Tab-separated table of C-alpha atoms in Angstrom:
chain	number	residue	atom	x	y	z
A	178	MET	CA	-34.781	-12.441	64.991
A	179	THR	CA	-34.674	-8.678	64.680
A	180	GLU	CA	-36.512	-6.246	66.937
A	181	THR	CA	-38.893	-5.376	64.082
A	182	ASP	CA	-39.860	-9.058	63.725
A	183	ARG	CA	-40.997	-9.244	67.345
A	184	ILE	CA	-44.542	-8.626	68.575
A	185	LYS	CA	-44.696	-5.811	71.109
A	186	VAL	CA	-46.958	-6.860	73.990
A	187	ALA	CA	-48.192	-4.740	76.899
A	188	LEU	CA	-49.953	-6.110	79.967
A	189	VAL	CA	-52.839	-4.727	81.975
A	190	GLY	CA	-52.762	-6.399	85.373
A	191	ALA	CA	-49.836	-6.972	87.716
A	192	GLY	CA	-51.397	-9.671	89.896
A	193	GLY	CA	-51.227	-13.457	89.846
A	194	TRP	CA	-52.659	-14.097	86.398
A	195	GLY	CA	-50.826	-11.051	85.065
A	196	TYR	CA	-47.674	-12.796	86.255
A	197	GLN	CA	-48.614	-15.922	84.281
A	198	HIS	CA	-49.180	-13.886	81.126
A	199	ALA	CA	-45.891	-12.020	81.663
A	200	ARG	CA	-44.006	-15.278	82.269
A	201	VAL	CA	-45.259	-16.863	79.058
A	202	PHE	CA	-44.788	-13.792	76.874
A	203	ALA	CA	-41.316	-13.089	78.306
A	204	ALA	CA	-40.189	-16.621	77.449
A	205	ARG	CA	-40.937	-16.177	73.754
A	206	GLU	CA	-38.225	-15.006	71.371
A	207	ASP	CA	-40.813	-13.436	69.080
A	208	VAL	CA	-42.255	-11.174	71.815
A	209	ASP	CA	-41.035	-7.869	73.198
A	210	LEU	CA	-42.791	-7.595	76.561
A	211	CYS	CA	-42.657	-3.823	76.856
A	212	ALA	CA	-44.838	-2.653	79.759
A	213	VAL	CA	-47.370	-3.370	82.466
A	214	ALA	CA	-50.199	-1.200	83.800
A	215	GLY	CA	-51.180	-2.011	87.361
A	216	ARG	CA	-53.598	-0.665	89.949
A	217	THR	CA	-50.879	0.117	92.523
A	218	ALA	CA	-47.385	1.488	91.995
A	219	GLU	CA	-45.881	-1.155	94.273
A	220	ARG	CA	-47.257	-4.124	92.318
A	221	ALA	CA	-46.790	-2.587	88.879
A	222	LYS	CA	-43.176	-1.650	89.598
A	223	ALA	CA	-42.425	-5.065	91.109
A	224	ARG	CA	-43.821	-6.876	88.067
A	225	ALA	CA	-42.007	-4.529	85.689
A	226	ASP	CA	-38.709	-5.024	87.522
A	227	GLU	CA	-39.186	-8.785	87.491
A	228	PHE	CA	-39.534	-8.880	83.700
A	229	GLY	CA	-37.439	-5.872	82.666
A	230	MET	CA	-40.243	-3.688	81.345
A	231	ARG	CA	-41.722	-0.264	82.038
A	232	TRP	CA	-44.660	0.244	84.399
A	233	TYR	CA	-47.676	2.514	84.426
A	234	LEU	CA	-50.700	3.206	86.583
A	235	ASP	CA	-52.746	4.584	83.691
A	236	ILE	CA	-53.761	2.356	80.774
A	237	ASP	CA	-54.237	5.250	78.346
A	238	GLU	CA	-50.780	6.630	79.182
A	239	MET	CA	-49.220	3.191	78.643
A	240	LEU	CA	-50.948	2.697	75.289
A	241	ALA	CA	-49.945	6.139	74.039
A	242	ALA	CA	-46.329	5.731	75.109
A	243	GLU	CA	-45.795	2.084	74.120
A	244	GLN	CA	-48.104	1.612	71.111
A	245	PRO	CA	-48.110	-2.184	71.493
A	246	ASP	CA	-49.080	-4.702	68.825
A	247	LEU	CA	-51.138	-6.614	71.406
A	248	VAL	CA	-52.504	-5.945	74.884
A	249	SER	CA	-52.949	-8.802	77.322
A	250	LEU	CA	-55.515	-7.935	79.983
A	251	SER	CA	-55.729	-9.911	83.216
A	252	LEU	CA	-57.625	-8.265	86.066
A	253	PRO	CA	-59.928	-9.409	88.866
A	254	ASN	CA	-63.102	-10.951	87.431
A	255	MET	CA	-65.408	-8.024	88.117
A	256	GLY	CA	-62.914	-5.486	86.745
A	257	HIS	CA	-62.740	-6.361	83.045
A	258	PHE	CA	-65.349	-4.187	81.364
A	259	GLU	CA	-64.037	-0.619	81.669
A	260	PRO	CA	-60.327	-1.379	81.036
A	261	THR	CA	-61.150	-3.723	78.148
A	262	LEU	CA	-63.399	-1.148	76.525
A	263	ARG	CA	-60.669	1.499	76.950
A	264	VAL	CA	-58.164	-0.704	75.094
A	265	ILE	CA	-60.696	-1.465	72.352
A	266	CYS	CA	-61.647	2.201	71.922
A	267	ALA	CA	-57.955	3.103	71.722
A	268	GLY	CA	-57.740	0.681	68.789
A	269	TYR	CA	-55.402	-2.021	70.137
A	270	PRO	CA	-55.764	-5.771	69.542
A	271	LEU	CA	-56.210	-7.622	72.814
A	272	LEU	CA	-56.373	-10.888	74.696
A	273	VAL	CA	-58.594	-10.811	77.786
A	274	GLU	CA	-58.440	-13.335	80.607
A	275	LYS	CA	-61.742	-15.007	81.422
A	276	PRO	CA	-64.382	-14.313	82.482
A	277	LEU	CA	-64.983	-11.560	79.972
A	278	VAL	CA	-67.839	-9.914	81.919
A	279	PHE	CA	-70.954	-10.953	83.831
A	280	ASP	CA	-73.399	-8.777	81.905
A	281	LEU	CA	-74.445	-9.579	78.324
A	282	THR	CA	-75.011	-5.906	77.510
A	283	GLU	CA	-71.386	-5.160	78.447
A	284	ALA	CA	-70.190	-8.121	76.365
A	285	GLU	CA	-72.230	-6.996	73.375
A	286	THR	CA	-70.837	-3.454	73.737
A	287	MET	CA	-67.248	-4.699	73.692
A	288	LEU	CA	-67.848	-7.038	70.758
A	289	ARG	CA	-69.616	-4.321	68.774
A	290	GLU	CA	-66.820	-1.795	69.430
A	291	ALA	CA	-64.081	-4.306	68.537
A	292	GLU	CA	-65.909	-5.295	65.358
A	293	ALA	CA	-66.367	-1.640	64.362
A	294	ARG	CA	-62.584	-1.249	64.561
A	295	ASP	CA	-61.856	-4.650	62.961
A	296	LEU	CA	-59.762	-5.562	66.013
A	297	PHE	CA	-58.403	-8.920	67.058
A	298	PHE	CA	-60.226	-9.582	70.346
A	299	ALA	CA	-59.757	-12.935	72.064
A	300	ILE	CA	-60.828	-14.346	75.404
A	301	ASN	CA	-58.524	-16.790	77.148
A	302	PHE	CA	-60.748	-19.586	78.406
A	303	ASN	CA	-58.322	-22.447	78.829
A	304	HIS	CA	-60.789	-24.763	80.602
A	305	SER	CA	-62.571	-25.525	77.318
A	306	TYR	CA	-59.989	-28.194	76.514
A	307	ALA	CA	-59.563	-29.599	80.013
A	308	LYS	CA	-60.556	-33.259	80.378
A	309	PRO	CA	-63.119	-32.623	83.177
A	310	ALA	CA	-64.856	-29.947	81.083
A	311	GLN	CA	-64.955	-32.243	78.060
A	312	MET	CA	-66.360	-35.090	80.182
A	313	ALA	CA	-69.055	-32.826	81.632
A	314	LYS	CA	-70.023	-31.597	78.165
A	315	ALA	CA	-70.236	-35.187	76.895
A	316	ALA	CA	-72.491	-36.145	79.826
A	317	ILE	CA	-74.746	-33.130	79.184
A	318	ASP	CA	-74.871	-33.790	75.428
A	319	ALA	CA	-75.747	-37.457	76.071
A	320	GLY	CA	-78.583	-36.438	78.399
A	321	ARG	CA	-77.106	-38.308	81.376
A	322	LEU	CA	-77.519	-35.320	83.731
A	323	GLY	CA	-81.039	-34.223	82.956
A	324	ARG	CA	-81.796	-30.511	82.651
A	325	VAL	CA	-78.743	-28.582	83.816
A	326	VAL	CA	-79.590	-25.260	85.458
A	327	PHE	CA	-76.270	-24.495	87.181
A	328	ALA	CA	-72.739	-25.862	87.206
A	329	THR	CA	-69.490	-24.876	88.800
């Protein structure tokens, strides 16, 4: 596989889930894991060194320098909106770790902006296919739980 056949992926997030995204992307022959943007130099540099990529503290700087084919964003739950919107507004396709946001207005803003740019925009919600989630959905659909008002 030539370098031009590979998908250039940049990460936003150097923490635990960022590590999982880096690990999976780095293991693929068809991916060039090029860079990571982190919130602290120590963590960003450590993750970059671990996977042989460049590191940044500024998302916009990373996007301008790397021009990735895909951005994988994995930040603490409450920190998704602003960085995700920055990537969308810069025009880069992205995969965002769940939860997307906790405010429907923010979600609608991101979806509208991604649609306006015809961007690939996916949310990684891997629990949808987990057996316990499927069993809970089946119980709800069958009416065995009554009116569900909250679940965790």
